[in-house]
PDB file of C-alpha atoms in Angstrom:
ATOM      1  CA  UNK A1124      47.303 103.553  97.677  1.00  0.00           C
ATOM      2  CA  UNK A1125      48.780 100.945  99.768  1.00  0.00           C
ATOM      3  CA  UNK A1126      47.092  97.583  99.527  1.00  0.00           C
ATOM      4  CA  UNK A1127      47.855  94.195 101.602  1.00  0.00           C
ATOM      5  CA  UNK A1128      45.740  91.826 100.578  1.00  0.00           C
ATOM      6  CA  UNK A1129      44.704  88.199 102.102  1.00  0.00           C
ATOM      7  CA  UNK A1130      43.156  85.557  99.676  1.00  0.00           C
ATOM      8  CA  UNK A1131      40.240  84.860 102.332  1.00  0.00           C
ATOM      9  CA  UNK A1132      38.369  86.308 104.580  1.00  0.00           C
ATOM     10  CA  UNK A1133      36.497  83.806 106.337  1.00  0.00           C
ATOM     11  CA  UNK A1134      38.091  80.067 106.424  1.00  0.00           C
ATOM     12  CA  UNK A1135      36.930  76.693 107.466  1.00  0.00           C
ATOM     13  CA  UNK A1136      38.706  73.389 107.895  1.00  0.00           C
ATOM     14  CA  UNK A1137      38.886  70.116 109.281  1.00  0.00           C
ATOM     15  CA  UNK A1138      40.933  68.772 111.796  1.00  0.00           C
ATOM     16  CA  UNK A1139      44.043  67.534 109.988  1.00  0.00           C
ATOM     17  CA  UNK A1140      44.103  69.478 106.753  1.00  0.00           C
ATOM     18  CA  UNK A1141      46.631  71.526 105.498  1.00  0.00           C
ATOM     19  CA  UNK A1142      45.514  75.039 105.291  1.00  0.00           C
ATOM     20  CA  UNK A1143      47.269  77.944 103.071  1.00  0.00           C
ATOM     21  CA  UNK A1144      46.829  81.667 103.930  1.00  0.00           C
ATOM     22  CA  UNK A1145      47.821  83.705 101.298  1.00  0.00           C
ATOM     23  CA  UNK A1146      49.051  87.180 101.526  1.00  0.00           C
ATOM     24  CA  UNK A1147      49.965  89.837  98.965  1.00  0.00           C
ATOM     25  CA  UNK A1148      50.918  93.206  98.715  1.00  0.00           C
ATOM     26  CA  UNK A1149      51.814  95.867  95.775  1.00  0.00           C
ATOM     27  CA  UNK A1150      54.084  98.069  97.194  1.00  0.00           C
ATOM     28  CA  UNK A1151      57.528  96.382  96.695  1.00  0.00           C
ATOM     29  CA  UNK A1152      58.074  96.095 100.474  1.00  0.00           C
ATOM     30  CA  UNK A1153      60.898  93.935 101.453  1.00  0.00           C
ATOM     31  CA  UNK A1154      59.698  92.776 105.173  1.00  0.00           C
ATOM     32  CA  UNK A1155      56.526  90.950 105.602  1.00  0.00           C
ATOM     33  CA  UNK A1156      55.038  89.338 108.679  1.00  0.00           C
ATOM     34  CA  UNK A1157      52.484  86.586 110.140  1.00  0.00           C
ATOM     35  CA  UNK A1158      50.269  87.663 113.038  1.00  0.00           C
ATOM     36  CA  UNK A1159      47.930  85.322 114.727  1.00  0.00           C
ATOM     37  CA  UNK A1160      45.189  87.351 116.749  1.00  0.00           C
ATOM     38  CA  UNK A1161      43.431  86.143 119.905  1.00  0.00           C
ATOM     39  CA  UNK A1162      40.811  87.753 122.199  1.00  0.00           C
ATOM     40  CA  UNK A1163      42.885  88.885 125.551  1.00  0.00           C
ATOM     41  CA  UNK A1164      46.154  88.034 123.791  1.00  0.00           C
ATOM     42  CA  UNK A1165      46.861  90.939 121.331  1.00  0.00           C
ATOM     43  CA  UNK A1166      48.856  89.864 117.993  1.00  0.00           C
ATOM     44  CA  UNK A1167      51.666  87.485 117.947  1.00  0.00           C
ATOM     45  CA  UNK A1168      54.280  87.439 115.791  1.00  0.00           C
ATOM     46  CA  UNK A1169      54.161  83.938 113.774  1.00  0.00           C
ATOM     47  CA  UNK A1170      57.054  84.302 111.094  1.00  0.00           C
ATOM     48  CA  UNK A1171      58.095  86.644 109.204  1.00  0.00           C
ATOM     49  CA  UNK A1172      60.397  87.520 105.580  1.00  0.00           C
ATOM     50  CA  UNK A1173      63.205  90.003 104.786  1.00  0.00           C
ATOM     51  CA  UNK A1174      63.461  89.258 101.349  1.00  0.00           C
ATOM     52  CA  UNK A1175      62.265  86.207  99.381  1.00  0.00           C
ATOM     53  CA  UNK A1176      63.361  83.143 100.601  1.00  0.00           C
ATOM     54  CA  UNK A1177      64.202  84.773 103.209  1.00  0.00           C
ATOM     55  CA  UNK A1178      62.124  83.860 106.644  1.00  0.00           C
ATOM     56  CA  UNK A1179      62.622  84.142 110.419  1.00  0.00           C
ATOM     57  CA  UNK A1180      60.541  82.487 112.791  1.00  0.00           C
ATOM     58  CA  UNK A1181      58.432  84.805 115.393  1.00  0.00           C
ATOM     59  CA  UNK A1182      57.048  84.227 119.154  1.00  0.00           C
ATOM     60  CA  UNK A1183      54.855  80.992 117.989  1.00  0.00           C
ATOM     61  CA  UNK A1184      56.188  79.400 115.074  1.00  0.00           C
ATOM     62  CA  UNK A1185      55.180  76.197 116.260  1.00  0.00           C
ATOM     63  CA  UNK A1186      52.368  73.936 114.004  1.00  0.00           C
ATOM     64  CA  UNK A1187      53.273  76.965 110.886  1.00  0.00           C
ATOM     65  CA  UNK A1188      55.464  77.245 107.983  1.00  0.00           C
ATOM     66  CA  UNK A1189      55.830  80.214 105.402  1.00  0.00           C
ATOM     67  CA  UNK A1190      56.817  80.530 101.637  1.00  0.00           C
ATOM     68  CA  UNK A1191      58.240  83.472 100.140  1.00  0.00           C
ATOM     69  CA  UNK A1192      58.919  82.558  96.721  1.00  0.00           C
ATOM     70  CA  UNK A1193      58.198  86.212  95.451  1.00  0.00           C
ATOM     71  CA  UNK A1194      58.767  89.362  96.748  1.00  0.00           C
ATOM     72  CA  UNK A1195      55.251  90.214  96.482  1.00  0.00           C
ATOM     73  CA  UNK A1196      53.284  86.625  98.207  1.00  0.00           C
ATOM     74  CA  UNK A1197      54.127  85.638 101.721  1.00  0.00           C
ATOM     75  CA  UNK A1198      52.315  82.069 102.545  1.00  0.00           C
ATOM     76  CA  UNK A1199      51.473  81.131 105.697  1.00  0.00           C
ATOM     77  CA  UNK A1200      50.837  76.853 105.872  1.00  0.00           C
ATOM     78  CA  UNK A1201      49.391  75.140 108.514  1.00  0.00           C
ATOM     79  CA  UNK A1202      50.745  71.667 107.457  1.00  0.00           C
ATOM     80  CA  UNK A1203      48.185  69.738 109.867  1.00  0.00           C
ATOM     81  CA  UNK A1204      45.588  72.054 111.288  1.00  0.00           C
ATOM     82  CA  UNK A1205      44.526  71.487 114.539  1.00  0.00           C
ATOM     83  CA  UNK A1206      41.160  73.441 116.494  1.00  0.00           C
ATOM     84  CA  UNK A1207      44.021  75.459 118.978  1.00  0.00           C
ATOM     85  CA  UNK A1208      44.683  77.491 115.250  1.00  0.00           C
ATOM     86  CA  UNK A1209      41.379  78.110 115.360  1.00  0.00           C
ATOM     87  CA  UNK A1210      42.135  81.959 115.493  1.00  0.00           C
ATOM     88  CA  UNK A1211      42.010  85.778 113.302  1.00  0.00           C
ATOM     89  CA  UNK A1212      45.258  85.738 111.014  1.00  0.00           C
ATOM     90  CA  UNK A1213      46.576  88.897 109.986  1.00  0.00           C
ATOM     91  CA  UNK A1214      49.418  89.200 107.488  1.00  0.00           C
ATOM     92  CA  UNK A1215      51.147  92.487 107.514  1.00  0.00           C
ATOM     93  CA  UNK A1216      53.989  94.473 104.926  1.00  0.00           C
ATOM     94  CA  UNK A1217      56.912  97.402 105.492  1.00  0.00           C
ATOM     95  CA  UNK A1218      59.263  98.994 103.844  1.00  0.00           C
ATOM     96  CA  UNK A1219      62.652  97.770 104.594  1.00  0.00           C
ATOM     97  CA  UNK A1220      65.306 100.187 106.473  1.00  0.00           C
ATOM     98  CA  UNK A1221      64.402 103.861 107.708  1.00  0.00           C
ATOM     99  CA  UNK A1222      62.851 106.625 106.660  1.00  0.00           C
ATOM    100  CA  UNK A1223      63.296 110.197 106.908  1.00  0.00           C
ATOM    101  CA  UNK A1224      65.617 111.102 109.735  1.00  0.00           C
ATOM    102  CA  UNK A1225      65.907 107.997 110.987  1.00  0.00           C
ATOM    103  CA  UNK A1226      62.370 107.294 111.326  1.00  0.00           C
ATOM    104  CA  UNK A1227      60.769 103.602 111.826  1.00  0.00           C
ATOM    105  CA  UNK A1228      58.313 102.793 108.626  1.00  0.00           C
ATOM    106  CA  UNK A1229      55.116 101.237 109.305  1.00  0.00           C
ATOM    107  CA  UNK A1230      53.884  98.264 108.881  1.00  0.00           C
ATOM    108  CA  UNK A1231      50.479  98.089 106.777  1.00  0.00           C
ATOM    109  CA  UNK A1232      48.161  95.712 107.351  1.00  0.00           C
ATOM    110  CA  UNK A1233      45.531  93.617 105.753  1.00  0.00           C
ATOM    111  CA  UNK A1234      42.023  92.427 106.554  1.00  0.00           C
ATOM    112  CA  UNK A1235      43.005  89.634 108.118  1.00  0.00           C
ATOM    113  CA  UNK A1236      41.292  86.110 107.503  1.00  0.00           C
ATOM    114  CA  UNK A1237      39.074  84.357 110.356  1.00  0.00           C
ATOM    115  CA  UNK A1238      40.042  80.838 110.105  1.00  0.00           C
ATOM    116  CA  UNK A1239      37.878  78.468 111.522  1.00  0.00           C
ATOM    117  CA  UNK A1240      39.241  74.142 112.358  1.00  0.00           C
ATOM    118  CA  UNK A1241      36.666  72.331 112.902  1.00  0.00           C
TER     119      UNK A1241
ATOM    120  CA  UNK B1070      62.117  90.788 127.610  1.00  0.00           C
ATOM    121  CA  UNK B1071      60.845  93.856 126.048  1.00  0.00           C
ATOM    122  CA  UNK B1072      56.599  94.137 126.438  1.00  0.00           C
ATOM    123  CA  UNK B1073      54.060  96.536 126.127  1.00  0.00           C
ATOM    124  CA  UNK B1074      51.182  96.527 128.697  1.00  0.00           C
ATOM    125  CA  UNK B1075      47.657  97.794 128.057  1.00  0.00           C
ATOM    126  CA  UNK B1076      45.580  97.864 131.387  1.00  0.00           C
ATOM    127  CA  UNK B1077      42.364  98.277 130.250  1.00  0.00           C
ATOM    128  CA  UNK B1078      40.783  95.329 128.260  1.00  0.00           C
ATOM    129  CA  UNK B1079      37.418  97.743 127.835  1.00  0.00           C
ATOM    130  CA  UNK B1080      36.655 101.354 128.228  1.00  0.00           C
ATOM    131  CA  UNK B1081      33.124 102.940 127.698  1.00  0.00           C
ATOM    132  CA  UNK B1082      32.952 106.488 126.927  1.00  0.00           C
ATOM    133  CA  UNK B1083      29.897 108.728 125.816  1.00  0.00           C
ATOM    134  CA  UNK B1084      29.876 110.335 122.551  1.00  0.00           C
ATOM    135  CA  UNK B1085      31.567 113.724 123.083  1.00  0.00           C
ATOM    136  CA  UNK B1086      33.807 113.172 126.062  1.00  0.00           C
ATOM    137  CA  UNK B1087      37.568 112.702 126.357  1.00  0.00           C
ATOM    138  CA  UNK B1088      39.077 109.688 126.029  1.00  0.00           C
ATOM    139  CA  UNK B1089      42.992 108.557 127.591  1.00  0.00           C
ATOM    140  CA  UNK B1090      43.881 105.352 126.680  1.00  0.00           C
ATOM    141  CA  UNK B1091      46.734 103.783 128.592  1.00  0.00           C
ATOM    142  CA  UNK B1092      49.679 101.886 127.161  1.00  0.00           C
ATOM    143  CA  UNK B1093      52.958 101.431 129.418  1.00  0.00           C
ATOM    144  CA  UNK B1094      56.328  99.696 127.819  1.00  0.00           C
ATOM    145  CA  UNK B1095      58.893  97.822 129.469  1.00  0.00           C
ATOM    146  CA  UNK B1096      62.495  98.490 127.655  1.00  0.00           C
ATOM    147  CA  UNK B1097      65.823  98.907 128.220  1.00  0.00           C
ATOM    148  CA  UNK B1098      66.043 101.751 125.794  1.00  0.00           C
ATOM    149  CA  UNK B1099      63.711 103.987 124.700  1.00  0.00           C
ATOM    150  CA  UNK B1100      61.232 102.153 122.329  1.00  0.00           C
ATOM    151  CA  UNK B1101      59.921 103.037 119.166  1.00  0.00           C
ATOM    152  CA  UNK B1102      56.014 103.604 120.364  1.00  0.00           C
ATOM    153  CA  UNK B1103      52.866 103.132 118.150  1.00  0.00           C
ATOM    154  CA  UNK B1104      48.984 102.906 118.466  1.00  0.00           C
ATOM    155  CA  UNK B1105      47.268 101.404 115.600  1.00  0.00           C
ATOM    156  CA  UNK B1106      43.027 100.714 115.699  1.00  0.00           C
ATOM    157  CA  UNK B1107      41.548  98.101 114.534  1.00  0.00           C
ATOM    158  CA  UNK B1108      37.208  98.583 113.248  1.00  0.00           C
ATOM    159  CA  UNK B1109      35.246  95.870 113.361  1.00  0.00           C
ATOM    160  CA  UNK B1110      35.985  93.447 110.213  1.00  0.00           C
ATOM    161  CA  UNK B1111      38.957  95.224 109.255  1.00  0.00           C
ATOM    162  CA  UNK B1112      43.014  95.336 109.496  1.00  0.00           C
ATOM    163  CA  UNK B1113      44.969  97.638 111.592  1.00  0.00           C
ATOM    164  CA  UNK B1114      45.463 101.181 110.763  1.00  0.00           C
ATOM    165  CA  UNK B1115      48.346 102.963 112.240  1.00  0.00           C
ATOM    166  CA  UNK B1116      47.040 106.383 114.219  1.00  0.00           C
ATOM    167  CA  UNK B1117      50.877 107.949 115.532  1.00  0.00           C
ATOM    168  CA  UNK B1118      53.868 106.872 116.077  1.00  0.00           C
ATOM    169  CA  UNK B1119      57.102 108.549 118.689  1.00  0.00           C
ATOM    170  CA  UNK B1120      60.245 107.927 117.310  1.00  0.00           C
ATOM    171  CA  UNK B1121      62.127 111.096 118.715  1.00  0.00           C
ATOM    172  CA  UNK B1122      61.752 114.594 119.765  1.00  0.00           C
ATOM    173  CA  UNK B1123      58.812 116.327 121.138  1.00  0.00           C
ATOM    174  CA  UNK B1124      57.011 113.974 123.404  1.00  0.00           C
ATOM    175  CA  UNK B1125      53.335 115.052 122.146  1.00  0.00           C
ATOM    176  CA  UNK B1126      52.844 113.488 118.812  1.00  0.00           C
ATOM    177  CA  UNK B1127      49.495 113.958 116.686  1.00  0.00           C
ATOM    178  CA  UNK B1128      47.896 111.312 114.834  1.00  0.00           C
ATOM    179  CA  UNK B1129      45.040 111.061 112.585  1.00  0.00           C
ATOM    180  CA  UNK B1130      41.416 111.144 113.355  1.00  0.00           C
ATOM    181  CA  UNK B1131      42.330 113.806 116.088  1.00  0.00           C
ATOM    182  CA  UNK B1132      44.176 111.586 117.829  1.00  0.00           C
ATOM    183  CA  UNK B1133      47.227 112.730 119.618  1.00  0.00           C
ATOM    184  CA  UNK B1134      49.584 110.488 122.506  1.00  0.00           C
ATOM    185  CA  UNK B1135      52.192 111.816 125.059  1.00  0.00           C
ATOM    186  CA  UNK B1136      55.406 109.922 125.835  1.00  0.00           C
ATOM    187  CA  UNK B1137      56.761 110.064 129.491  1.00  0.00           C
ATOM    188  CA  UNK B1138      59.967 108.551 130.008  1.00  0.00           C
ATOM    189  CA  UNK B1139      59.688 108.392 133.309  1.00  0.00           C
ATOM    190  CA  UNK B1140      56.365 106.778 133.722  1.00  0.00           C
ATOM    191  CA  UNK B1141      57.219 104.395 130.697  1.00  0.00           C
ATOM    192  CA  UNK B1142      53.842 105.407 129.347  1.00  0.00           C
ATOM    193  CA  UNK B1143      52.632 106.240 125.664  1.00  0.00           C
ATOM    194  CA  UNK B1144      48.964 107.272 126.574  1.00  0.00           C
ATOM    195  CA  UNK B1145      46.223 107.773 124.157  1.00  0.00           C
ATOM    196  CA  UNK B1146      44.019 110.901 123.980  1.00  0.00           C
ATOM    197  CA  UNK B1147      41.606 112.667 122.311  1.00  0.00           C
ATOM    198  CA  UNK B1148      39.326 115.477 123.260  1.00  0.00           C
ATOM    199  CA  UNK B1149      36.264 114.163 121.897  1.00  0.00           C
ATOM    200  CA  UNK B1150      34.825 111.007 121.164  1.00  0.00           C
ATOM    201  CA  UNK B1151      32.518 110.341 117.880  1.00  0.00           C
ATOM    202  CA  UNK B1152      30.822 107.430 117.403  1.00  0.00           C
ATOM    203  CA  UNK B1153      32.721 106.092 115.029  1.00  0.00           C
ATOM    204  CA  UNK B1154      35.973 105.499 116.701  1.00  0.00           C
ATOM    205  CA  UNK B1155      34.343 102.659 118.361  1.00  0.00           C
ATOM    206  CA  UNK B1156      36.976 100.257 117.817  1.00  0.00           C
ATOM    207  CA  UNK B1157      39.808  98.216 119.311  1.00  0.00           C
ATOM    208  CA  UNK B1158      43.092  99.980 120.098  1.00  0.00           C
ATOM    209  CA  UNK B1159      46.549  98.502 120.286  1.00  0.00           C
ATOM    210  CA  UNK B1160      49.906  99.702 121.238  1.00  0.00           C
ATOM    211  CA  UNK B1161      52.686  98.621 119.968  1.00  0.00           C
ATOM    212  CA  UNK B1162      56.498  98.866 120.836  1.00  0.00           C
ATOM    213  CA  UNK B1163      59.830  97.740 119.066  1.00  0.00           C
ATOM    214  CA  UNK B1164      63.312  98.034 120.884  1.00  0.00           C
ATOM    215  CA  UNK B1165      65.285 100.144 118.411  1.00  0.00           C
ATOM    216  CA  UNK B1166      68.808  99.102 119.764  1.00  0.00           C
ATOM    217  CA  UNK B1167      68.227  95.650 117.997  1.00  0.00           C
ATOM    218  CA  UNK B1168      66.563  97.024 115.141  1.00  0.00           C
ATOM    219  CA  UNK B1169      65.228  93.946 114.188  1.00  0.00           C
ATOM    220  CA  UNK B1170      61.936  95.477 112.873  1.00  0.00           C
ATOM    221  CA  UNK B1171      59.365  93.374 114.520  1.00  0.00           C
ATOM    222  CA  UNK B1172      56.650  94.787 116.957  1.00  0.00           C
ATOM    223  CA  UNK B1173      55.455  93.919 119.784  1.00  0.00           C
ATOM    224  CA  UNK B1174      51.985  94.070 120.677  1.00  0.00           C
ATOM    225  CA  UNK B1175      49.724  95.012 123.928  1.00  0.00           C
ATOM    226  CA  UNK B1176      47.050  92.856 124.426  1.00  0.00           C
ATOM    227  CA  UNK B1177      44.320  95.772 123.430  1.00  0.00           C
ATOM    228  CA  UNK B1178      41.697  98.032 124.545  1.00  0.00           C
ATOM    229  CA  UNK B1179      38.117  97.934 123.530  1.00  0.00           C
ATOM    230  CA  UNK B1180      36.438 100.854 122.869  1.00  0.00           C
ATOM    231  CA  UNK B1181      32.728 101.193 123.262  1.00  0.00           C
ATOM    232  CA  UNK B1182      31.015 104.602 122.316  1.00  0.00           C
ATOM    233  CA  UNK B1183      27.338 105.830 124.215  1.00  0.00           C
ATOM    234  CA  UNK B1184      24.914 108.085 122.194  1.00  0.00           C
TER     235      UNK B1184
END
Protein backbone atom coordinates (compact mmCIF):
# COMPACT_ATOMS: atom_id res chain seq x y z
CA UNK A 1 0.00 0.00 0.00
CA UNK A 2 1.11 3.44 -0.53
CA UNK A 3 2.26 5.23 2.58
CA UNK A 4 3.43 9.08 3.02
CA UNK A 5 4.22 9.58 6.22
CA UNK A 6 4.85 12.95 8.42
CA UNK A 7 6.94 12.65 11.70
CA UNK A 8 4.14 14.74 13.65
CA UNK A 9 0.93 15.27 13.81
CA UNK A 10 0.29 17.99 16.07
CA UNK A 11 3.31 20.66 16.58
CA UNK A 12 4.00 23.49 18.90
CA UNK A 13 6.66 26.17 18.95
CA UNK A 14 7.85 29.35 20.01
CA UNK A 15 8.29 32.36 18.26
CA UNK A 16 11.82 32.18 16.86
CA UNK A 17 12.63 28.50 16.79
CA UNK A 18 13.60 26.53 14.08
CA UNK A 19 11.06 23.97 13.32
CA UNK A 20 11.67 20.63 11.10
CA UNK A 21 8.75 18.81 9.37
CA UNK A 22 9.68 15.64 8.32
CA UNK A 23 8.22 13.71 5.53
CA UNK A 24 8.70 10.17 4.22
CA UNK A 25 7.42 7.92 1.85
CA UNK A 26 8.12 4.09 0.66
CA UNK A 27 7.27 4.01 -2.70
CA UNK A 28 10.48 5.15 -4.54
CA UNK A 29 8.72 8.24 -5.96
CA UNK A 30 10.98 10.72 -7.49
CA UNK A 31 8.79 14.12 -7.02
CA UNK A 32 7.82 15.24 -3.65
CA UNK A 33 6.10 18.42 -2.53
CA UNK A 34 5.40 20.99 0.49
CA UNK A 35 1.83 22.20 0.92
CA UNK A 36 0.88 24.71 3.50
CA UNK A 37 -3.03 24.58 4.15
CA UNK A 38 -5.18 27.53 5.27
CA UNK A 39 -8.94 27.89 5.94
CA UNK A 40 -10.41 29.93 2.71
CA UNK A 41 -7.04 29.56 0.96
CA UNK A 42 -6.88 25.91 -0.33
CA UNK A 43 -3.17 24.34 -0.46
CA UNK A 44 -0.18 26.18 -1.57
CA UNK A 45 2.58 24.91 -3.05
CA UNK A 46 5.74 25.64 -0.64
CA UNK A 47 8.73 23.74 -2.40
CA UNK A 48 9.07 20.93 -3.86
CA UNK A 49 11.99 17.92 -5.12
CA UNK A 50 12.59 16.05 -8.41
CA UNK A 51 15.20 13.98 -7.24
CA UNK A 52 17.46 14.33 -4.18
CA UNK A 53 19.13 17.36 -3.92
CA UNK A 54 17.12 18.37 -6.18
CA UNK A 55 14.46 21.30 -5.03
CA UNK A 56 12.35 24.01 -6.69
CA UNK A 57 10.74 26.62 -4.86
CA UNK A 58 6.68 26.82 -5.04
CA UNK A 59 4.02 29.85 -4.72
CA UNK A 60 5.35 30.81 -0.98
CA UNK A 61 8.74 29.80 -0.44
CA UNK A 62 9.34 32.65 1.62
CA UNK A 63 10.40 32.07 5.70
CA UNK A 64 10.99 27.88 4.38
CA UNK A 65 13.77 25.78 3.30
CA UNK A 66 13.78 21.96 2.28
CA UNK A 67 16.37 19.04 2.42
CA UNK A 68 16.34 16.18 0.24
CA UNK A 69 19.27 14.28 1.14
CA UNK A 70 17.49 10.87 0.29
CA UNK A 71 15.22 9.88 -2.11
CA UNK A 72 12.91 8.70 0.43
CA UNK A 73 12.87 12.08 3.31
CA UNK A 74 11.84 15.47 2.08
CA UNK A 75 12.41 18.18 5.08
CA UNK A 76 10.63 21.05 5.31
CA UNK A 77 12.65 23.88 7.90
CA UNK A 78 11.27 26.80 9.15
CA UNK A 79 14.67 28.42 10.07
CA UNK A 80 12.94 31.17 12.41
CA UNK A 81 9.30 30.42 12.98
CA UNK A 82 7.11 33.11 13.18
CA UNK A 83 2.94 32.90 14.40
CA UNK A 84 1.90 33.81 10.33
CA UNK A 85 3.29 29.77 9.88
CA UNK A 86 1.02 29.06 12.24
CA UNK A 87 -0.87 26.76 9.68
CA UNK A 88 -1.87 22.62 8.54
CA UNK A 89 1.33 21.32 6.57
CA UNK A 90 0.84 18.66 4.23
CA UNK A 91 3.73 16.93 2.49
CA UNK A 92 2.78 15.03 -0.56
CA UNK A 93 4.75 12.14 -3.11
CA UNK A 94 4.35 11.03 -7.12
CA UNK A 95 5.72 9.05 -9.35
CA UNK A 96 7.89 10.81 -11.74
CA UNK A 97 6.86 10.99 -15.65
CA UNK A 98 3.50 9.43 -17.09
CA UNK A 99 1.64 6.66 -16.88
CA UNK A 100 -0.33 4.59 -19.08
CA UNK A 101 -1.22 6.41 -22.25
CA UNK A 102 0.00 9.40 -21.32
CA UNK A 103 -1.77 9.68 -18.18
CA UNK A 104 -0.82 12.25 -15.19
CA UNK A 105 0.16 10.07 -11.84
CA UNK A 106 -1.13 11.20 -8.66
CA UNK A 107 0.15 12.65 -6.06
CA UNK A 108 -0.41 10.77 -2.57
CA UNK A 109 -0.67 12.46 0.34
CA UNK A 110 0.01 12.29 4.00
CA UNK A 111 -1.74 13.24 7.22
CA UNK A 112 -0.49 16.34 7.34
CA UNK A 113 0.96 17.95 10.66
CA UNK A 114 -0.95 20.97 12.51
CA UNK A 115 1.78 23.17 13.53
CA UNK A 116 1.11 25.51 16.06
CA UNK A 117 3.89 29.10 16.83
CA UNK A 118 3.18 30.37 19.67
CA UNK B 1 -1.94 32.59 -14.58
CA UNK B 2 -3.51 29.27 -14.60
CA UNK B 3 -6.29 28.87 -11.38
CA UNK B 4 -8.92 26.77 -10.39
CA UNK B 5 -12.05 28.36 -8.78
CA UNK B 6 -14.38 26.63 -6.33
CA UNK B 7 -17.55 28.84 -5.64
CA UNK B 8 -18.93 27.33 -2.88
CA UNK B 9 -16.93 27.55 0.45
CA UNK B 10 -19.97 25.25 2.14
CA UNK B 11 -22.72 23.12 0.87
CA UNK B 12 -25.31 21.27 3.13
CA UNK B 13 -27.01 18.37 1.74
CA UNK B 14 -29.37 15.71 3.46
CA UNK B 15 -28.39 12.21 3.64
CA UNK B 16 -29.72 10.62 0.43
CA UNK B 17 -29.90 13.49 -2.00
CA UNK B 18 -27.70 14.48 -4.94
CA UNK B 19 -24.91 16.37 -4.59
CA UNK B 20 -22.97 18.75 -7.69
CA UNK B 21 -20.08 20.25 -6.57
CA UNK B 22 -18.69 23.05 -8.69
CA UNK B 23 -15.09 23.55 -9.75
CA UNK B 24 -14.32 25.95 -12.87
CA UNK B 25 -10.48 26.28 -14.30
CA UNK B 26 -8.93 29.04 -15.96
CA UNK B 27 -6.22 27.68 -18.71
CA UNK B 28 -4.93 28.24 -21.81
CA UNK B 29 -5.03 24.60 -22.68
CA UNK B 30 -6.99 22.05 -21.56
CA UNK B 31 -5.92 21.15 -17.93
CA UNK B 32 -5.30 18.04 -16.36
CA UNK B 33 -8.53 18.10 -13.80
CA UNK B 34 -8.71 16.36 -10.34
CA UNK B 35 -10.95 16.27 -7.14
CA UNK B 36 -9.35 14.87 -4.15
CA UNK B 37 -11.38 14.88 -0.37
CA UNK B 38 -10.01 15.51 2.47
CA UNK B 39 -11.96 13.71 6.16
CA UNK B 40 -11.56 15.31 9.08
CA UNK B 41 -7.88 14.60 10.59
CA UNK B 42 -6.68 13.09 7.56
CA UNK B 43 -4.61 13.69 4.11
CA UNK B 44 -6.09 14.02 0.76
CA UNK B 45 -7.38 11.16 -1.15
CA UNK B 46 -7.66 11.47 -4.82
CA UNK B 47 -11.55 10.58 -6.02
CA UNK B 48 -11.08 11.03 -10.32
CA UNK B 49 -9.10 12.50 -12.40
CA UNK B 50 -9.80 13.77 -16.64
CA UNK B 51 -6.86 13.52 -18.50
CA UNK B 52 -8.48 12.75 -22.02
CA UNK B 53 -11.34 11.23 -23.75
CA UNK B 54 -14.80 10.79 -22.60
CA UNK B 55 -15.78 13.80 -20.62
CA UNK B 56 -17.73 11.70 -17.78
CA UNK B 57 -15.13 10.15 -15.63
CA UNK B 58 -16.03 7.84 -12.50
CA UNK B 59 -14.30 7.96 -9.34
CA UNK B 60 -14.43 6.08 -6.22
CA UNK B 61 -16.96 6.17 -3.52
CA UNK B 62 -19.61 6.61 -6.38
CA UNK B 63 -18.31 9.59 -7.30
CA UNK B 64 -18.32 10.56 -10.89
CA UNK B 65 -17.40 14.47 -12.56
CA UNK B 66 -18.21 15.85 -16.10
CA UNK B 67 -15.76 18.05 -18.02
CA UNK B 68 -17.24 20.88 -20.27
CA UNK B 69 -14.87 22.63 -22.30
CA UNK B 70 -16.88 25.19 -22.96
CA UNK B 71 -18.05 26.14 -19.56
CA UNK B 72 -14.41 25.51 -18.20
CA UNK B 73 -16.09 23.43 -15.54
CA UNK B 74 -15.08 19.97 -13.88
CA UNK B 75 -18.28 19.54 -11.65
CA UNK B 76 -18.68 17.06 -8.95
CA UNK B 77 -21.63 14.64 -8.64
CA UNK B 78 -23.02 11.95 -7.04
CA UNK B 79 -26.49 10.57 -6.84
CA UNK B 80 -26.64 10.02 -3.29
CA UNK B 81 -25.19 11.33 -0.34
CA UNK B 82 -24.16 9.01 2.84
CA UNK B 83 -23.14 10.33 5.81
CA UNK B 84 -19.89 9.64 5.61
CA UNK B 85 -18.71 11.68 2.75
CA UNK B 86 -18.96 14.57 5.00
CA UNK B 87 -15.76 16.03 4.19
CA UNK B 88 -13.87 18.82 2.44
CA UNK B 89 -13.52 18.67 -1.35
CA UNK B 90 -10.83 20.19 -3.50
CA UNK B 91 -10.21 20.54 -7.12
CA UNK B 92 -7.27 20.62 -8.49
CA UNK B 93 -5.78 21.58 -11.99
CA UNK B 94 -2.22 21.38 -13.65
CA UNK B 95 -1.51 22.98 -17.17
CA UNK B 96 -0.17 19.99 -19.11
CA UNK B 97 1.62 22.12 -21.87
CA UNK B 98 4.34 22.95 -19.18
CA UNK B 99 4.29 19.71 -17.66
CA UNK B 100 5.89 20.82 -14.76
CA UNK B 101 3.93 18.44 -12.44
CA UNK B 102 2.74 20.73 -9.78
CA UNK B 103 -1.04 21.32 -8.97
CA UNK B 104 -2.88 23.86 -8.39
CA UNK B 105 -5.44 24.02 -5.88
CA UNK B 106 -9.17 25.58 -5.44
CA UNK B 107 -9.71 27.02 -2.34
CA UNK B 108 -12.35 24.05 -1.25
CA UNK B 109 -15.79 23.11 -0.54
CA UNK B 110 -17.14 21.98 2.73
CA UNK B 111 -19.39 19.38 2.86
CA UNK B 112 -21.90 19.01 5.61
CA UNK B 113 -24.28 15.88 5.61
CA UNK B 114 -28.18 16.07 7.46
CA UNK B 115 -29.66 12.80 8.92
Amino acid sequence: DVKVTQSSRYLVKRTGEKVFLECVQDMDHENMFWYRQDPGLGLRLIYFSYDVKMKEKGDIPEGYSVSREKKERFSLILESASTNQTSMYLCASMLAGRGPKGSYNEQFFGPGTRLTVL
Amino acid sequence: AQSVTQPDIHITVSEGASLELRCNYSYGATPYLFWYVQSPGQGLQLLLKYFSGDTLVQGIKGFEAEFKRSQSSFNLRKPSVHWSDAAEYFCAGDDRFFGNEKLTFGTGTRLTIIP
